[in-house]
Coordinates of C-alpha atoms in Angstrom, one line a residue:
X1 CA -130.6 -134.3 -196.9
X2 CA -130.3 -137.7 -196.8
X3 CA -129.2 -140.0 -193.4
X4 CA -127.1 -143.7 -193.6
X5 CA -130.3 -145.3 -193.2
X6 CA -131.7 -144.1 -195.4
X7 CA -129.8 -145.7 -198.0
X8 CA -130.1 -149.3 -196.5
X9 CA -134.0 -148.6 -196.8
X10 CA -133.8 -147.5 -200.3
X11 CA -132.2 -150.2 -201.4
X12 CA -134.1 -152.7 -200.0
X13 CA -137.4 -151.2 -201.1
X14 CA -137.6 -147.4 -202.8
X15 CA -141.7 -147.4 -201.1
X16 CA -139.9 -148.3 -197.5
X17 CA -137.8 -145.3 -197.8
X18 CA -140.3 -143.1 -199.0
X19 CA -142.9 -144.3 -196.0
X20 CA -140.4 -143.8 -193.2
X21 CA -139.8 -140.0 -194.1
X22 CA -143.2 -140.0 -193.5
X23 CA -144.2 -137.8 -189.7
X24 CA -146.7 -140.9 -188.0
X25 CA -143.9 -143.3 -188.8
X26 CA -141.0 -141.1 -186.6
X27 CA -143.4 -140.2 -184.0
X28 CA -142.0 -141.6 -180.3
X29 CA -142.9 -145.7 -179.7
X30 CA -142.4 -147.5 -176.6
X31 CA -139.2 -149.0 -176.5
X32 CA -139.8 -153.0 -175.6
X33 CA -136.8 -152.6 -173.0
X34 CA -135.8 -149.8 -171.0
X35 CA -133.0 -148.1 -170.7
X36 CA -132.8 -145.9 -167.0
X37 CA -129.2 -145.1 -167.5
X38 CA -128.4 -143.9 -171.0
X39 CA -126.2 -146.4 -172.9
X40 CA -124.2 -143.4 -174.4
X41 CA -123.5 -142.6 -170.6
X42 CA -122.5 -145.8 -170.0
X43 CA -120.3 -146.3 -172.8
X44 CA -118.5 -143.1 -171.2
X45 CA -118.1 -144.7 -167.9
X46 CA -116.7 -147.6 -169.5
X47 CA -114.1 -145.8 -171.6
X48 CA -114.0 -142.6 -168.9
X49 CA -114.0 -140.1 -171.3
X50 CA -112.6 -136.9 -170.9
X51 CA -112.0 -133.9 -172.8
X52 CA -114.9 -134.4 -175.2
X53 CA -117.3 -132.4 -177.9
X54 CA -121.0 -133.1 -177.8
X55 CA -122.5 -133.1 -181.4
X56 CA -126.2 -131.6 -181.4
X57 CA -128.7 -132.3 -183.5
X58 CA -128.3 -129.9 -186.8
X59 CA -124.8 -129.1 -186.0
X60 CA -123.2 -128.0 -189.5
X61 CA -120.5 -130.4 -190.6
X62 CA -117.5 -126.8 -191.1
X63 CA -117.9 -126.9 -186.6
X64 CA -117.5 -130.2 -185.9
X65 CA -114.3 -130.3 -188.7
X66 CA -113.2 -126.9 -186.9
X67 CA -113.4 -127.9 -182.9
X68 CA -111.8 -131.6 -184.0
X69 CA -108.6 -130.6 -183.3
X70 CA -109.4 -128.7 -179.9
X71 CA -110.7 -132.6 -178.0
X72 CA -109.8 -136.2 -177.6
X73 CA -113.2 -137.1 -177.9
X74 CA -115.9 -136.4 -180.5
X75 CA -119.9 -137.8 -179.1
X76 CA -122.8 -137.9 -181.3
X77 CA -120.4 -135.7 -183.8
X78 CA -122.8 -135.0 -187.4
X79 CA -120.4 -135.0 -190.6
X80 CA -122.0 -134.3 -193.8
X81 CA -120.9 -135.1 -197.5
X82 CA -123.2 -135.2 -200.8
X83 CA -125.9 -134.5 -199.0
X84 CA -125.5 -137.7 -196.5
X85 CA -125.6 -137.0 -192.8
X86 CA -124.0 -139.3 -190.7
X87 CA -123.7 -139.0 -186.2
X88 CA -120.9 -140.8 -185.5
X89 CA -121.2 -142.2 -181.9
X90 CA -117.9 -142.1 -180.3
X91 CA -114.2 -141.4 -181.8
X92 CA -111.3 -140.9 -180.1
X93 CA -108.0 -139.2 -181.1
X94 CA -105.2 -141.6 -180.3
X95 CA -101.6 -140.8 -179.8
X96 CA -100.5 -140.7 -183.5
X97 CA -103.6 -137.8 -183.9
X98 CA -105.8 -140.7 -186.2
X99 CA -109.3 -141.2 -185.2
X100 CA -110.4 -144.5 -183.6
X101 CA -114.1 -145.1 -184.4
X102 CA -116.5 -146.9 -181.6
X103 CA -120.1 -147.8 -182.5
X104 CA -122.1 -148.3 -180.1
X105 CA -125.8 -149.9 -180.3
X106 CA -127.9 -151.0 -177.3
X107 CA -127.2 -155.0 -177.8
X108 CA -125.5 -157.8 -176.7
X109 CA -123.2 -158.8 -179.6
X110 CA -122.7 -157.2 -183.0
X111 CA -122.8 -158.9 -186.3
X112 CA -121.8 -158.6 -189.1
X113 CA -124.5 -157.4 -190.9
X114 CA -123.9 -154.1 -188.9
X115 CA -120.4 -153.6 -190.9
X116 CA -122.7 -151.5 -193.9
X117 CA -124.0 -148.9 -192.0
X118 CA -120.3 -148.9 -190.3
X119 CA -118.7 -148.6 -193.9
X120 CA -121.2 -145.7 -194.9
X121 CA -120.3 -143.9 -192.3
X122 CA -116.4 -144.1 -192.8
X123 CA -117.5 -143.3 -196.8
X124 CA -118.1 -139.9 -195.7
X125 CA -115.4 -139.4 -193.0
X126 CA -112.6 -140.4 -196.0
X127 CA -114.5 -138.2 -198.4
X128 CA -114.2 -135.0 -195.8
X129 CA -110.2 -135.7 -195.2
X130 CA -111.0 -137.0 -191.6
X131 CA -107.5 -138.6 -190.8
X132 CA -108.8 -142.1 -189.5
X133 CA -106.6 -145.3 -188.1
X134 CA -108.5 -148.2 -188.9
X135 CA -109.4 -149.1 -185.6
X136 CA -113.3 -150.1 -185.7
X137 CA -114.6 -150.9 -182.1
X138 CA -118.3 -151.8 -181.3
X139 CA -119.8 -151.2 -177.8
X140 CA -122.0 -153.0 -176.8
X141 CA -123.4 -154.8 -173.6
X142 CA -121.8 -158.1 -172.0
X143 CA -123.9 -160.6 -171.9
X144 CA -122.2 -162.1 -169.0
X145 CA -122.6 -159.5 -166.8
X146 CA -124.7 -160.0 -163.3
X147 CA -126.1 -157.9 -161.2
X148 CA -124.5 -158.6 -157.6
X149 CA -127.3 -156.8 -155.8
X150 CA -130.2 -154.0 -156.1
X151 CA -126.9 -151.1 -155.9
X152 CA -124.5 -149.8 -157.7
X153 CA -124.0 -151.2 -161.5
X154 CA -120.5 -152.1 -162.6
X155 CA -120.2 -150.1 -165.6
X156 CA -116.7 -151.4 -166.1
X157 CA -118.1 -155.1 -166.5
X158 CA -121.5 -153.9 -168.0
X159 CA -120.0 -152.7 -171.3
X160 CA -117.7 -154.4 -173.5
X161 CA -115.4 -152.9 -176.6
X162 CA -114.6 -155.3 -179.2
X163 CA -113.0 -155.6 -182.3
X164 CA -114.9 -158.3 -183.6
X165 CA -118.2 -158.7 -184.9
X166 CA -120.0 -162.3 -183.3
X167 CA -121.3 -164.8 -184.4
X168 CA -125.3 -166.7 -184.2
X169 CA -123.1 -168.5 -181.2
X170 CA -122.3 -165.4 -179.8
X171 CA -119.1 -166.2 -180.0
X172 CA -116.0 -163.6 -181.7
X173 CA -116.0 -164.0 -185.2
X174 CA -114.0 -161.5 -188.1
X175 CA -112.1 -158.4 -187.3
X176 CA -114.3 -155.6 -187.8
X177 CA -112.1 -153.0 -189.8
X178 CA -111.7 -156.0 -192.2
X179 CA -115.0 -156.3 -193.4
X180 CA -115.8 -152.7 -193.0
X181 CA -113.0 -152.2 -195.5
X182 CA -114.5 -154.7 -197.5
X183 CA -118.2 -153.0 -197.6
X184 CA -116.6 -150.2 -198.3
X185 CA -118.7 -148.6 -201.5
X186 CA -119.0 -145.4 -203.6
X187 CA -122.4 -144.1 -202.5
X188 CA -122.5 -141.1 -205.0
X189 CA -124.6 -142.9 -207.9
X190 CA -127.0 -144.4 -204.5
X191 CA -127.5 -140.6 -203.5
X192 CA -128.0 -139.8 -206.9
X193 CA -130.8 -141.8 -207.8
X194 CA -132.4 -140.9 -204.1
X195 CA -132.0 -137.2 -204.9
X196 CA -134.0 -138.0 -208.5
X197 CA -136.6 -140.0 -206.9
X198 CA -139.6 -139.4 -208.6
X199 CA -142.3 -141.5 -206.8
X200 CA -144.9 -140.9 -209.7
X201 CA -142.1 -142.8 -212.0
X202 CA -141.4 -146.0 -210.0
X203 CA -143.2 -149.4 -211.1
X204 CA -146.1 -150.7 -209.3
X205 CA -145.9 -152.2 -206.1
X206 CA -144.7 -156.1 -205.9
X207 CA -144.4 -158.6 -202.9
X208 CA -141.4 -160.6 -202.8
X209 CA -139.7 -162.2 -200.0
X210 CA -138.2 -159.0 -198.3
X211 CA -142.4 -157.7 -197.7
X212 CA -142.8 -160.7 -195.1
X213 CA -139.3 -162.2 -194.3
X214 CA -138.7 -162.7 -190.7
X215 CA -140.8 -160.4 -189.8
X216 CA -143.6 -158.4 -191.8
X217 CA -142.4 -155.3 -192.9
X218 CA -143.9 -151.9 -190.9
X219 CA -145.0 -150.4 -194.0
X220 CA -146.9 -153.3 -195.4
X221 CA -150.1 -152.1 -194.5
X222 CA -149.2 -148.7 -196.5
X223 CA -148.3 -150.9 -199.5
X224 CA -151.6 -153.3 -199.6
X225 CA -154.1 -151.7 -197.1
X226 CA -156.6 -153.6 -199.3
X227 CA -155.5 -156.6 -197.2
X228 CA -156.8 -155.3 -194.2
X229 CA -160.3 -155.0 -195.5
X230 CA -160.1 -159.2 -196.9
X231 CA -162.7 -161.8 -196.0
X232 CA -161.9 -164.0 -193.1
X233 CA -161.4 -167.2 -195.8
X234 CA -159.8 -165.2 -198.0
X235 CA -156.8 -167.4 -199.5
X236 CA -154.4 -164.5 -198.6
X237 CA -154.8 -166.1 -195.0
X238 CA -152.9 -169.2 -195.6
X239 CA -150.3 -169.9 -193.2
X240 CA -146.6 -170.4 -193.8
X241 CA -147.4 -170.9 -198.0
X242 CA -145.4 -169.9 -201.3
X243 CA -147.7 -169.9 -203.2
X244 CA -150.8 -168.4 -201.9
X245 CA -150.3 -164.8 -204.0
X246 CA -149.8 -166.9 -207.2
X247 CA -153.3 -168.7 -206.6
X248 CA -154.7 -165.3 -205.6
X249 CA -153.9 -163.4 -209.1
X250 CA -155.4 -166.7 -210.7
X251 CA -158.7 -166.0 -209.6
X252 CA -158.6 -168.5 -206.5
X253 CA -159.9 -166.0 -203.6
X254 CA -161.1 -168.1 -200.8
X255 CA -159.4 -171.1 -198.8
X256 CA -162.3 -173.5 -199.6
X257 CA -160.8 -172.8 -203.9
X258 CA -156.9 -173.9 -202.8
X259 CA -155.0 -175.7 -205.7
X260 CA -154.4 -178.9 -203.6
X261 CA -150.9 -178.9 -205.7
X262 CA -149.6 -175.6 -204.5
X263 CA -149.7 -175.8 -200.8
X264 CA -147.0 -177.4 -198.8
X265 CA -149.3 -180.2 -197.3
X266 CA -149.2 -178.8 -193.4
X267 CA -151.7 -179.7 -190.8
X268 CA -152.8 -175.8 -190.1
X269 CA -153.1 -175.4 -193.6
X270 CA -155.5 -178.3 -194.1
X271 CA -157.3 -176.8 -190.9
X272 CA -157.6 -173.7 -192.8
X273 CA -158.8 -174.8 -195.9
X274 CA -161.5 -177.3 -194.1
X275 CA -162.7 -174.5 -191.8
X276 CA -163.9 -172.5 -195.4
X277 CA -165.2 -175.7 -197.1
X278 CA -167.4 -176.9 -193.3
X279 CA -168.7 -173.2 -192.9
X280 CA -165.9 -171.6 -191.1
X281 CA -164.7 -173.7 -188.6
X282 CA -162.0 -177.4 -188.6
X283 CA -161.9 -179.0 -185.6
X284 CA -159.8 -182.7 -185.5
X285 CA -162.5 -183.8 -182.5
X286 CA -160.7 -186.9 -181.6
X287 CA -157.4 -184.6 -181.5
X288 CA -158.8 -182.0 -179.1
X289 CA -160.7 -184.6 -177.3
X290 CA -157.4 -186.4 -176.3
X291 CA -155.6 -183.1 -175.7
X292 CA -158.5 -182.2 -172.9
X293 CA -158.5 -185.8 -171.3
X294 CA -154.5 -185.5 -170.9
X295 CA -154.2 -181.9 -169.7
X296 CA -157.2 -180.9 -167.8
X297 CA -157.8 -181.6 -163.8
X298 CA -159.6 -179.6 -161.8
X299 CA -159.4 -176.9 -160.3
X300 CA -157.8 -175.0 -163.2
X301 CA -155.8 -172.1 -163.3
X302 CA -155.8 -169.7 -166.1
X303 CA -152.5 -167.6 -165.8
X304 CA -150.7 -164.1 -167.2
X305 CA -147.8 -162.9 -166.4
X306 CA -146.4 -159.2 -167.6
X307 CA -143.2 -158.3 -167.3
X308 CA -140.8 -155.4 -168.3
X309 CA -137.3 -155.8 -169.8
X310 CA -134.1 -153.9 -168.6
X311 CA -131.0 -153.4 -170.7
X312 CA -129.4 -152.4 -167.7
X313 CA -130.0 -155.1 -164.9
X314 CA -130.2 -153.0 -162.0
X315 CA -132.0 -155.9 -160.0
X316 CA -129.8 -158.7 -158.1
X317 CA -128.9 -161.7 -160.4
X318 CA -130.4 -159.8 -163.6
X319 CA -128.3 -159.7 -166.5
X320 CA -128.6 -157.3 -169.6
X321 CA -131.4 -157.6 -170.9
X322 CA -133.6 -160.0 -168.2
X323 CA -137.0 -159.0 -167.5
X324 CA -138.7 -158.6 -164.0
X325 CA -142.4 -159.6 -163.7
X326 CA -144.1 -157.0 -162.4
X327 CA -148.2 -158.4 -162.5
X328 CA -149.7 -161.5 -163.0
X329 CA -154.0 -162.4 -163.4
X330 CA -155.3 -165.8 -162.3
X331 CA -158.9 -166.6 -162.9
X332 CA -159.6 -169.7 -161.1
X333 CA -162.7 -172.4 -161.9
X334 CA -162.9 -174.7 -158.7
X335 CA -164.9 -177.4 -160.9
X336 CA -167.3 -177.7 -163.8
X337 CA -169.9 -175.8 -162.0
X338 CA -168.5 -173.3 -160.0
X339 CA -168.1 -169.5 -160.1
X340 CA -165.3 -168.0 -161.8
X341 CA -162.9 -166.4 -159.2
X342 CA -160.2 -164.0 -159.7
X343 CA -157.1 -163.3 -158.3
X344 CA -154.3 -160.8 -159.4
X345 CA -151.0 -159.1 -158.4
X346 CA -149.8 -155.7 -159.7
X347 CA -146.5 -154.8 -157.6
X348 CA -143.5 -152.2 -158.1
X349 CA -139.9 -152.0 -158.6
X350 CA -138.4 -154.8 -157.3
X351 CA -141.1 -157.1 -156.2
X352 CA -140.0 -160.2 -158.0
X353 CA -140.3 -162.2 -154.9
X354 CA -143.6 -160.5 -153.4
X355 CA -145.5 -161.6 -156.8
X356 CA -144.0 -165.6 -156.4
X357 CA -144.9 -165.9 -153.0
X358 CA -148.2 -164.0 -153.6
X359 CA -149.0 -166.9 -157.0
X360 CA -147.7 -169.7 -155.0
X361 CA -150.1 -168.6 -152.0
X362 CA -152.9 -168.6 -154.5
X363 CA -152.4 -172.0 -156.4
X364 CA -152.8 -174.5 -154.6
X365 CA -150.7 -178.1 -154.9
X366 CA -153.0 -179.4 -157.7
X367 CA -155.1 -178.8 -160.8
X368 CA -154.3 -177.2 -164.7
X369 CA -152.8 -174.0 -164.8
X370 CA -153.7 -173.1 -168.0
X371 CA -151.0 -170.7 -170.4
X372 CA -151.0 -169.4 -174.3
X373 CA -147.7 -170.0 -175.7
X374 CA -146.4 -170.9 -172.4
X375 CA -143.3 -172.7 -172.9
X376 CA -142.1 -169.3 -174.3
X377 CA -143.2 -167.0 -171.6
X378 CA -144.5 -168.0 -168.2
X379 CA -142.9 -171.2 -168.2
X380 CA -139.7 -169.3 -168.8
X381 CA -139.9 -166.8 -165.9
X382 CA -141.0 -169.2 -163.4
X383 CA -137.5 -171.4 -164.2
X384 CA -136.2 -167.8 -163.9
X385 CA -137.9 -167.2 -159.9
X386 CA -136.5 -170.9 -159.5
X387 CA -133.0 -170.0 -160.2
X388 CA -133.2 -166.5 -158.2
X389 CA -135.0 -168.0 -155.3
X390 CA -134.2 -171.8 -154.7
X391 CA -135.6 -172.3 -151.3
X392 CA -138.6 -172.1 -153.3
X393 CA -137.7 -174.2 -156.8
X394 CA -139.7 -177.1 -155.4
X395 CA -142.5 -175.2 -155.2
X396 CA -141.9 -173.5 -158.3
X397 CA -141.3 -177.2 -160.2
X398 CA -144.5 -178.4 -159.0
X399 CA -146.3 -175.6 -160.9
X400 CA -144.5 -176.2 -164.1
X401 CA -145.4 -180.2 -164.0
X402 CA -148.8 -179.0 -164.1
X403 CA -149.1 -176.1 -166.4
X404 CA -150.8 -176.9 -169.5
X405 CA -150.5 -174.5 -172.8
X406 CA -153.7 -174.1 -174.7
X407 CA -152.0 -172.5 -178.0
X408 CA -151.1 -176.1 -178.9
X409 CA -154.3 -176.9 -180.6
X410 CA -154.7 -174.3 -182.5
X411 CA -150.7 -174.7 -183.8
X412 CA -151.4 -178.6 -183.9
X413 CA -153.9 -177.9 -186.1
X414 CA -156.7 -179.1 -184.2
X415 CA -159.0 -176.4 -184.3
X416 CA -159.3 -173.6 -186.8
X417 CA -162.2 -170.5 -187.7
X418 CA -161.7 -168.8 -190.5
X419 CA -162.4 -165.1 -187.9
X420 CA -158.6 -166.3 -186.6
X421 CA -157.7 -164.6 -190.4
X422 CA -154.3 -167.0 -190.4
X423 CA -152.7 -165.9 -187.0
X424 CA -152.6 -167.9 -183.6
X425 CA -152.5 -165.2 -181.1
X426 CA -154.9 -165.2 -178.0
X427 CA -155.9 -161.5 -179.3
X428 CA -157.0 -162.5 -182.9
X429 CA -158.9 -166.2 -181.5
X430 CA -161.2 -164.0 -179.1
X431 CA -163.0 -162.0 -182.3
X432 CA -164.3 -165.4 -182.6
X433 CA -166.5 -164.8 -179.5
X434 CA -168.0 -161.3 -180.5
X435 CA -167.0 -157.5 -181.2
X436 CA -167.4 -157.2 -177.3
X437 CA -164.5 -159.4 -176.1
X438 CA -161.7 -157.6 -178.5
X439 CA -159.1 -156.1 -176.8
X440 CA -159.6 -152.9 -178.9
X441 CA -162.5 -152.0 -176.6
X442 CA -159.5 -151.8 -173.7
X443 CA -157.9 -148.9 -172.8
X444 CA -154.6 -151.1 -173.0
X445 CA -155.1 -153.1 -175.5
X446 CA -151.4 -154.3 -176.3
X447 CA -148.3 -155.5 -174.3
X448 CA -146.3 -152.6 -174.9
X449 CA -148.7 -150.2 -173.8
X450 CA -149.3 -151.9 -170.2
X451 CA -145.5 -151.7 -169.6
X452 CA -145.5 -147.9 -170.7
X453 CA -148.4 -147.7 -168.6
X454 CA -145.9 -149.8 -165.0
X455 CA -143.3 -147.3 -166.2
X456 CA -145.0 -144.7 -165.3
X457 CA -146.8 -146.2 -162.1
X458 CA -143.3 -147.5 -160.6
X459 CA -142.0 -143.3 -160.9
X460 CA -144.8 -142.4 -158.5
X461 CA -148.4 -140.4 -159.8
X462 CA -150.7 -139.2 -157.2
X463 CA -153.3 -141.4 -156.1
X464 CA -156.6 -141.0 -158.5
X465 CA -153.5 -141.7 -161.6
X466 CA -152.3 -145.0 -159.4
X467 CA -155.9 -145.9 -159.4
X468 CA -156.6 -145.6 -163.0
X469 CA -153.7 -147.3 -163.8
X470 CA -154.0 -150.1 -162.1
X471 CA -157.4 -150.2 -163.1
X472 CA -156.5 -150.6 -166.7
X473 CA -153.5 -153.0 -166.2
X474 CA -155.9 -155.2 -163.9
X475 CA -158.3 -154.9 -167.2
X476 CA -155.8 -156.1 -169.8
X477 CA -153.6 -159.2 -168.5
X478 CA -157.6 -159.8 -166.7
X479 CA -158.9 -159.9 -170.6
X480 CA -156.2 -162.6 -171.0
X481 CA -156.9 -165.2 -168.7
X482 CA -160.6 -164.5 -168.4
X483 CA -160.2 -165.4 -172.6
X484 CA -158.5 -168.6 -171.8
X485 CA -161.5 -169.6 -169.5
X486 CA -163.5 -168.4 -173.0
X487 CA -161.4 -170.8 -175.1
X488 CA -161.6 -173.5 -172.4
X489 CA -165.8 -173.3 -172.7
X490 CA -166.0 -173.0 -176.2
X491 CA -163.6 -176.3 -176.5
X492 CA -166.2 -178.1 -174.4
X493 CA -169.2 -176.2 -176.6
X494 CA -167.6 -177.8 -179.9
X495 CA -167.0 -181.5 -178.7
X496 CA -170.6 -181.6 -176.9
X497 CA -172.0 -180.4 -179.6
X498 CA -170.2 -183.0 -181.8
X499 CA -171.6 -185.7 -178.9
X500 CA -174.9 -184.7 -179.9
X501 CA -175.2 -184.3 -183.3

């Protein structure tokens, strides 16, 4: 039994098909938003559906083909042909008796690169005599929606049907029966050559662009777990190259043996391959030098802000999709010889304005505050708290003027140790500091699992669960700014100790 996904996973690799059958791959994840009202339930209050069937899972294709006749709607209906399952999410029986088809998916504008899977799906409607119309919706969320207030959502504005897929602009681009019709495909050789898969038979495993584009792919650790186990300089840590494999297979292992003709010249790359040949660790001390003298006044702020994501805003002047900030940790450093303090918030539900007030209250009008990869995050949901709360955006500006991000010498190029093994993230640069400031020796130890952790906080636990809790979340976003103070001493470490060699 084979499902549409499957096929688009086959084809793309015959290993990534074969890994995601696999049980630790299906087990339940944390979704990075969260969805309180179901969007199936609020694609039915959209379209107030009425009359309708409720597919199940393992539902044999002969009911849903015998009870199609009996409803106007069909929900999560399975229909089955050559082996392929497919659970349609919505189709309704117009007035000529055709079948209009919605898909839904929990997003905020459908592209085109959705219309396969659509066309698979209609392959094995056709194939099973289903009478259709060629009318191919998509439901999806509107963008433009805003919550008016902390009630009742507007489902009606909420959810949008549309014909067309959109564009990167967002904007409606082509019809979508039309290039469903033209995706349309014959997937009986496909299914075939899945049925016949004979793992023991397929060639040996080889990268190409699809292992790492956009995104690495889940099952690459299943493919070259070998990587895992590599030497901090090993060559297979060079950033953003083409080439890096091909120097690899010619016997060139380690960063410090890079053919000067094959990489693409970048600052972090030169950073890389000088940290191997100087004994694991670049540093451009005039570079980071200058970036301290600009950025750093006293007292200083290290800052981290966590925050959860709703798909439906149910928060006033959240849209689909926003996020609400639900903790932030501040260690504070008065001056170059005082004690590190610490300061923290950790709220519930709505408390948005409880955690400004509470940051604002504990910064005071000057001095660093110090981010990783702040323009992208906490500079973001401060302009966000501006907008929601303007009798405070003067306020709120005055902490943005000041806040300084200390990714920007490692992605500058400044400074670089061969234990960072090629990534930039604040989790990967504390290794460099010892097996006992990793995160892995947390009890949340990533993002994900500290908004799991709020989610089940903000529905209410008795009190020793609310204490442990907290406990933990306190732990984690307090590992990241107490690490920023670490990165902040070890910069002055390296240029004194440059000062007195």
């Amino acid at each position: 039994m084979f499902h549409v996904t499957d096929i688009q996973k086959y084809l793309t690799c015959p290993y990534m098909y074969i890994y995601s059958t696999e049980e630790d791959y299906n087990k339940e994840r944390v979704s990075f938003f969260r969805l309180d009202v179901p969007f199936l339930t609020c694609a039915e209050k959209k379209l107030k559906v009425k009359n309708a069937f409720y597919g199940q899972v393992g539902d044999p294709v002969e009911k849903t083909l015998r009870i199609m006749n009996n409803y106007d709607w069909l929900i999560r209906a399975r229909f089955e042909y050559a082996e392929l399952r497919v659970n349609i999410f919505m189709m309704h029986k117009n007035e000529d008796s055709l079948w209009d088809l919605y898909f839904g998916k929990s997003e905020l504008s459908p592209h085109e690169d959705e219309a396969q899977y659509m066309a698979d799906c209609v392959w094995v409607l056709k194939n099973l005599g289903v009478p259709l119309s060629n009318n191919y919706f998509s439901i999806h969320f509107n963008a433009d929606y805003e919550q008016q207030d902390n009630g009742e959502v507007d489902y009606d504005s909420l959810i949008r049907v549309s014909r067309n897929f959109y564009n990167n602009h967002n904007n409606p681009s082509y019809e979508i029966n039309m290039i469903v019709d033209r995706k349309e495909r014959d997937l009986t050789p496909i299914l075939k050559e899945m049925k016949n898969l004979d793992v023991s038979t397929l060639q040996g495993k080889i990268r190409t662009s699809k292992c790492t584009k956009r995104y690495k792919c889940s099952f690459y650790d299943n493919c070259w777990p070998q990587e895992k186990k590599l030497p901090d300089n090993s060559i297979l840590t060079l950033v953003n190259s083409e080439h890096k494999y091909d120097m690899y297979r010619s016997g060139k292992k380690y960063l410090r043996d890079a053919d000067a003709n094959l990489l693409e010249g970048s600052k972090l790359q030169y950073a890389q391959v000088m940290a191997d040949k100087n004994g694991g660790l670049f540093v451009d001390y005039l570079g980071l030098k200058g970036f301290l003298d600009a950025s750093i006044t006293f007292p200083l702020y290290f800052l981290d802000f966590e925050w959860d994501t709703y798909a439906v805003p149910i928060y006033k002047g959240m849209h689909p999709f926003d996020v609400a900030l639900f903790q932030y940790s501040l260690h504070i450093l008065e001056s170059p010889e005082a004690e590190l303090k610490h300061k923290e918030y950790i709220g519930v539900n709505d408390c948005r304005k409880a955690l400004m007030e509470s940051l604002i209250e504990n910064l005071a009008e000057k001095g660093s505050i110090v981010t990783f990869n702040g323009v992208g995050a906490e500079e973001i949901r401060m302009r966000e708290l501006s907008k929601l709360y303007p009798e405070r955006k003067e306020e709120i500006d005055g902490i943005l003027e000041r806040m300084v991000d200390f990714s920007l010498p490692f992605s500058f190029g400044l400074v670089y140790h061969t234990k960072m093994k090629g990534y930039y993230s604040l989790k990967q640069i504390v290794e460099i500091f010892g097996e006992n400031m990793s995160y892995k020796n947390l009890d949340i130890s990533k993002a994900m699992n500290a908004v799991a952790e709020w989610r089940i906080l903000e529905k209410g636990v008795d009190e020793e669960k609310e204490k442990v809790i907290r406990e933990n979340l306190s732990a984690y976003c307090g590992m990241d700014t107490y690490s920023l103070y670490l990165v902040y001493k070890w910069f002055l470490e390296i240029l004194k100790g440059k000062d007195n060699a």
